[in-house]
XYZ file of C-alpha atoms in Angstrom:
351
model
C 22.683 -11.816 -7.175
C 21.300 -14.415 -9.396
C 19.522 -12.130 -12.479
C 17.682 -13.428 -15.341
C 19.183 -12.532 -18.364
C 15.796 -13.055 -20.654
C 12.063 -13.020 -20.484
C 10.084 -14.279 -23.314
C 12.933 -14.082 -25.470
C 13.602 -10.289 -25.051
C 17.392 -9.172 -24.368
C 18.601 -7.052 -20.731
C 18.866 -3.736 -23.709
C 15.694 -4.380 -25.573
C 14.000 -0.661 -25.021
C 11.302 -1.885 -23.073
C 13.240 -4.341 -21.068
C 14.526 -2.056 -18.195
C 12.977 1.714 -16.961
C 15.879 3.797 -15.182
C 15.334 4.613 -11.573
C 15.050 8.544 -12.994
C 12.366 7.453 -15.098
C 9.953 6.081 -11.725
C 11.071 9.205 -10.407
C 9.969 11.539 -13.146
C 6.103 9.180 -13.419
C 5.938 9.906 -9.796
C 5.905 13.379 -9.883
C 3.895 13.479 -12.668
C 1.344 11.877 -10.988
C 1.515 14.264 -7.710
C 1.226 17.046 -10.484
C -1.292 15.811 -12.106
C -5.162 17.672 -11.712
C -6.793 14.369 -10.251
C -4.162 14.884 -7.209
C -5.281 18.470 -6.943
C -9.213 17.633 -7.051
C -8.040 14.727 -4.157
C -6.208 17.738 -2.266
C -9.052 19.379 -2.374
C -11.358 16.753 -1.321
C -9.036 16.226 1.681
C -9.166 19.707 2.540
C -13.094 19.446 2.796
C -13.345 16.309 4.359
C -10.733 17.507 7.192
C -12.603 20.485 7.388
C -15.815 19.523 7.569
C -14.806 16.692 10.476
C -12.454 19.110 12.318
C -15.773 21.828 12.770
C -17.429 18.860 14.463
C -14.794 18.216 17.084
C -15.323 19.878 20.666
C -12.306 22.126 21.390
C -12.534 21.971 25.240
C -12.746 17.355 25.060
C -9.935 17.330 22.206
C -7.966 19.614 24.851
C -8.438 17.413 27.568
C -8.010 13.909 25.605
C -4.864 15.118 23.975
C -3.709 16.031 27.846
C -4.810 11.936 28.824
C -2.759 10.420 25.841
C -0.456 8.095 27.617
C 3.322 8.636 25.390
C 4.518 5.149 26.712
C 1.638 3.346 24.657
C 2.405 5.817 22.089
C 6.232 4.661 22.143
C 5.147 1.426 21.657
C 2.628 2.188 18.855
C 6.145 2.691 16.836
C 7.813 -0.198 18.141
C 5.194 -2.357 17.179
C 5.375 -0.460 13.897
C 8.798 -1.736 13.079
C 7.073 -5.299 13.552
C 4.917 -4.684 10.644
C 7.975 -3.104 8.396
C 9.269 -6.826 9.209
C 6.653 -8.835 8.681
C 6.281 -7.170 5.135
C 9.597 -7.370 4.405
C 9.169 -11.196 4.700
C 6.708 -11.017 2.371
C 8.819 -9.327 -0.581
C 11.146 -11.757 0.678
C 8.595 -14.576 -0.446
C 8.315 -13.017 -3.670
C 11.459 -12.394 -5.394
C 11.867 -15.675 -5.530
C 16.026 -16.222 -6.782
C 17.027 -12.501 -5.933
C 18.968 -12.677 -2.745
C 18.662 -9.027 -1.738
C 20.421 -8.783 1.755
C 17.874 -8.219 4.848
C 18.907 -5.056 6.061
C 18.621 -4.052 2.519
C 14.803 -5.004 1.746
C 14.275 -3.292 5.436
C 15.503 -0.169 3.580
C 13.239 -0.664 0.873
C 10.584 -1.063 2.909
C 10.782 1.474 5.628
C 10.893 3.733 2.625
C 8.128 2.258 0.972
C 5.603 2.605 4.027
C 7.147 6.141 4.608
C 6.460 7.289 0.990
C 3.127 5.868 0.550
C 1.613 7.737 3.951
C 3.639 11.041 2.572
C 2.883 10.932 -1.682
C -0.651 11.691 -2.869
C -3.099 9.001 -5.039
C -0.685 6.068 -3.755
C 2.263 7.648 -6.083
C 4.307 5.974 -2.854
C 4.128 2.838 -4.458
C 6.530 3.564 -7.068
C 9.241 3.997 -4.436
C 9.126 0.587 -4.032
C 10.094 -0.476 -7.794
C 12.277 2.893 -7.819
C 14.430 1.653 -4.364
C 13.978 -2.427 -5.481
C 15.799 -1.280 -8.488
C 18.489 1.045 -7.046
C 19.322 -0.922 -3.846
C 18.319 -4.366 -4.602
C 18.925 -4.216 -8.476
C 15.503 -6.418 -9.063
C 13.748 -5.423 -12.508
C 11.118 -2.583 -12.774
C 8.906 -5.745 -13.943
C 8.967 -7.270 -10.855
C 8.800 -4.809 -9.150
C 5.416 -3.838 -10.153
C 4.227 -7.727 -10.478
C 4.909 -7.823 -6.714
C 2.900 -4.492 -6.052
C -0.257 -5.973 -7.739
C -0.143 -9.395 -5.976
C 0.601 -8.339 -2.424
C -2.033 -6.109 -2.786
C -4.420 -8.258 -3.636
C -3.509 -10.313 -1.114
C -3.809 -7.495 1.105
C -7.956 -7.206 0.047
C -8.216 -10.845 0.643
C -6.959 -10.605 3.934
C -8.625 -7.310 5.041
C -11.817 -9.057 4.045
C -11.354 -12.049 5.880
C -10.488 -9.948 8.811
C -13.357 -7.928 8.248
C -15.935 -10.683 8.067
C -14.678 -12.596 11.235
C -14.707 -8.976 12.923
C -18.234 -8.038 12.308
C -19.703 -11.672 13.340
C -17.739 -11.625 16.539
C -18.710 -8.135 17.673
C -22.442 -7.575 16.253
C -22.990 -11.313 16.715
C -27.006 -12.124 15.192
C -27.201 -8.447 15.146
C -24.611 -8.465 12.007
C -26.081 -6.627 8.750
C -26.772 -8.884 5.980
C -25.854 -5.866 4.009
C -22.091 -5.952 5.229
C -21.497 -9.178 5.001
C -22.522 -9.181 1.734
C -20.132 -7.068 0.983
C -17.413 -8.153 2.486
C -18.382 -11.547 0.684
C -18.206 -9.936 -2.376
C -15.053 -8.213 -2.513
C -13.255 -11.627 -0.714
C -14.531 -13.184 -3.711
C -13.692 -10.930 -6.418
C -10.441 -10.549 -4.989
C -10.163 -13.966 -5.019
C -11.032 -14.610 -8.940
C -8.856 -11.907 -9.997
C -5.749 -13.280 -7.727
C -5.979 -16.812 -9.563
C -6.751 -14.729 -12.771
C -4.472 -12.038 -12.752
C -1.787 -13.464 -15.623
C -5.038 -13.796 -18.228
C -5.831 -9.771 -17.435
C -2.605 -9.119 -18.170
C -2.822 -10.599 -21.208
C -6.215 -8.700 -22.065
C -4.663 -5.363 -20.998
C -1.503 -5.983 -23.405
C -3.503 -7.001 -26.280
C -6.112 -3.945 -25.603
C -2.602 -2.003 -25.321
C -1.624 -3.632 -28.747
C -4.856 -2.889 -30.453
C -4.800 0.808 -29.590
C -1.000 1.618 -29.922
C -0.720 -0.200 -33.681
C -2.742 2.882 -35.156
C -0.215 4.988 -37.866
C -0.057 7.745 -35.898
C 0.969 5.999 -32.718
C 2.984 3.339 -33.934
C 6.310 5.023 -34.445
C 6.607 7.296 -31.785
C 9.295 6.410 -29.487
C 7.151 6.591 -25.866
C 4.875 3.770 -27.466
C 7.175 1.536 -28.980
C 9.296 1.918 -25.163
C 5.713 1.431 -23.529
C 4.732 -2.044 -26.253
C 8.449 -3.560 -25.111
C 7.567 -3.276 -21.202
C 4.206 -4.345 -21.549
C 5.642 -7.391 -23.283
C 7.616 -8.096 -20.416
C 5.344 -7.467 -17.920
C 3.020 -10.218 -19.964
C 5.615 -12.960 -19.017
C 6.646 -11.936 -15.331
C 2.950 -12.441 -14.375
C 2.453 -15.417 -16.973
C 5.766 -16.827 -15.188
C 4.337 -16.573 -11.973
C 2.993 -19.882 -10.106
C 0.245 -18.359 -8.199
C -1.093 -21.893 -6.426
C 3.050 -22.343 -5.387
C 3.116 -19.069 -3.535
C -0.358 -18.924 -1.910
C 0.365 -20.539 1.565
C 3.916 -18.628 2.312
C 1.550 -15.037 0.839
C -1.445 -15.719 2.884
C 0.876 -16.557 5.772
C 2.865 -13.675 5.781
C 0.007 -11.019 4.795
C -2.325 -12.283 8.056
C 0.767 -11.922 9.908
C 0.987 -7.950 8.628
C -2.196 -6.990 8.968
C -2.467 -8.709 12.292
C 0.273 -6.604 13.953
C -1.062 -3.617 11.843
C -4.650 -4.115 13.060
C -2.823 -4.580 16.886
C -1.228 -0.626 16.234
C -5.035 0.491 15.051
C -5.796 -0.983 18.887
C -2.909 0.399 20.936
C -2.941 3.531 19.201
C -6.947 4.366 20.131
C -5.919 3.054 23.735
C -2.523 5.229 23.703
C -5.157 8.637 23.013
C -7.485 7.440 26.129
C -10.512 6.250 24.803
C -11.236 2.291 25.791
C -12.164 -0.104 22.764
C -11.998 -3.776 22.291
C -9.912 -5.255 20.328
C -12.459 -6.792 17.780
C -14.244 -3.680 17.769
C -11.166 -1.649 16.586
C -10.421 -4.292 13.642
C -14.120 -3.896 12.363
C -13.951 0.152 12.965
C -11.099 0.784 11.273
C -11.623 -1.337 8.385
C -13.100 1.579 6.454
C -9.652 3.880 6.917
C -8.002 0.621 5.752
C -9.915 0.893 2.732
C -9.761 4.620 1.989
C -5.852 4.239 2.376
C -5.426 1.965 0.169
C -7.301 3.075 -2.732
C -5.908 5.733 -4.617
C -7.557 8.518 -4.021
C -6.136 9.734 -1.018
C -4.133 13.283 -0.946
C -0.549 14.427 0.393
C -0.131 12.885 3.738
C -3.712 11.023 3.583
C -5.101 13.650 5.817
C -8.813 13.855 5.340
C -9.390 10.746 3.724
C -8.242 8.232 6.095
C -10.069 10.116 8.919
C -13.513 10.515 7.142
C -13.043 6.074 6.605
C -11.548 6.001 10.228
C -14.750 7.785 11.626
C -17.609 6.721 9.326
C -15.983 3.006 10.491
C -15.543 3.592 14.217
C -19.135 5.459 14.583
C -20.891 2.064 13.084
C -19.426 -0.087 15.756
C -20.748 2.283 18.590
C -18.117 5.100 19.118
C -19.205 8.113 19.611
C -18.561 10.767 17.000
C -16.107 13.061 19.449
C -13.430 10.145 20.235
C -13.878 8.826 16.250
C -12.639 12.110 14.965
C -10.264 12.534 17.760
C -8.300 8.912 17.357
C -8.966 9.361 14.052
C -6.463 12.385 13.561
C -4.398 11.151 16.064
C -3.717 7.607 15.112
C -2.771 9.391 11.641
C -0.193 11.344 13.558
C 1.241 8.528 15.394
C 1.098 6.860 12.003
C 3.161 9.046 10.110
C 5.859 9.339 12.848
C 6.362 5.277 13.489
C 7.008 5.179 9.658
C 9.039 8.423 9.760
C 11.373 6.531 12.460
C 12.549 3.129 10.717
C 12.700 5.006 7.060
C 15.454 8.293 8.822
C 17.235 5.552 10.524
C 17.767 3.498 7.477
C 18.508 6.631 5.595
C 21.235 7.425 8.430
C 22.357 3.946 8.130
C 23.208 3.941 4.577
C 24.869 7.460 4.652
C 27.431 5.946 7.292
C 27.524 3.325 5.389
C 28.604 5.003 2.246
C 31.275 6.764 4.105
């Protein structure tokens, strides 16, 4: 695989040029650890308490009973179209690094897998952990693909969200939302085509506040100045206007078939929605999941975002908690699927 040998000057065994797949490893489970992840658990706990109390025994009996296991089949069929479809998009972005397809599957099933299991989106560092050990790809770019496909991913969602509410609410659409929605497209926006000049700020902030006398020789903040550095010229490196067609591309393709699961999965539990109704509904789980301040499994947060959502766009508060719960179940085993069989695959093929 075609590697770069130097950025900005700084050598492959400069201390801050390359972070061990241990070291992700041990940051990860730091952050599950950590006290914010136990004040998220016990958030979640709340939230899924508080919602479950609400639900009618008897219905939830009876819908679970109607859920049709064919559309739930295909729920994680489709779901391998979406592992795909983002797999094209890391494709997009490593530019020179010829990682073999079944490979950035790998990556990617286990990405998807980790970030719906790991608390506080600590799943995310699977992806520069396994981009490292499979595909051999810097921990710098690693991360400098993380931060742009996510930010694609709020462009997108927003878009999606915008063209959503007009189509379902029509003249009835709140000013409020859409002025929202407006707003985060845009900010998302300005910090996409300003991301490499925030960078900058953060390292020099970084700089400022590490070159004290009492931090300046310890070891963690000398290897934390060096990666900084070379985080500074991955994203300076980057040609954001070059990429922007094959990005946008690929992320409406992923949240399309993504937004198409949010549909069949409601229809696979019983309860009959439109198909622009469930991409404005469950824009706000969309939201809660991707911010970090979900806990272990998501459970609790995505359903509070999946029902406060679904009830504004006319679903009664029953079948919101219900799919709710449910489309988090059939979530987490369509991810489960792709991730064990590329785990199984790569066993076999060690052998």
């Amino acid at each position: 695989r075609p590697r770069r040998k130097e950025i900005m000057g700084m050598p492959d065994n400069h201390p801050g040029r390359e972070s061990a797949p241990d070291e992700i490893l041990r940051e990860r489970k730091r952050r599950i650890f950590s006290w914010r992840t136990m004040v998220f658990l016990a958030v979640s706990l709340l939230l899924a308490w508080l919602l479950l109390r609400q639900m009618d025994i008897a219905g939830t009996v009876d819908m679970i009973r109607k859920a049709d296991p064919l559309l739930i089949a295909a729920c994680c069929a489709v779901y391998v179209l979406s592992n795909i479809s983002k797999m094209l998009r890391f494709r997009v972005m490593l530019g020179d690094y010829r990682i073999p397809l079944f490979d950035l599957f790998t990556i990617t099933s286990y990405h998807n897998f980790s970030n719906m299991v790991f608390p506080a989106r600590t799943g995310e560092l699977t992806f520069v952990y396994y981009l490292k050990k499979i595909g051999g790809v810097d921990m710098t770019k690693g991360l400098h693909i993380l931060v742009v496909t996510r930010i694609f991913d709020f462009i997108i969602i927003a878009i999606y969200f915008l063209c959503s509410l007009v189509l379902f609410f029509g003249r009835e659409t709140s000013v409020a939302l859409v002025a929202a929605g407006i707003v985060f497209l845009v900010i998302s926006v300005i910090i996409l085509f300003n991301l490499k000049w925030l960078v900058i700020l953060c390292g020099r902030l970084f700089h400022m506040a590490a070159d004290r006398p009492r931090y300046r020789d310890r070891p963690l903040v000398k290897k934390a100045m060096g990666l900084i550095d070379v985080l500074v010229g991955e994203f300076s490196s980057f040609k954001t206007g070059k990429f922007v067609p094959l990005l946008a591309l690929t992320t409406m393709l992923v949240w399309a078939v993504l937004y198409f699961i949010f549909f069949l999965s409601i229809r696979a539990l019983g309860v009959e929605v439109g198909f622009i109704q469930s991409v404005a509904g469950s824009t706000g789980s969309v939201l809660t999941n991707v911010l970090p301040i979900n806990s272990f499994g998501s459970f609790g947060t995505l359903e509070a975002g999946w029902t406060g959502g679904f009830m504004l766009v006319g679903m009664g508060k029953q079948d919101a908690i219900f799919t709710g719960f449910g489309f988090h179940v059939i979530c987490l085993l369509a991810s489960a699927i792709p991730a064990f069989f590329c785990f199984i695959a790569a066993r076999i093929g060690k052998k």
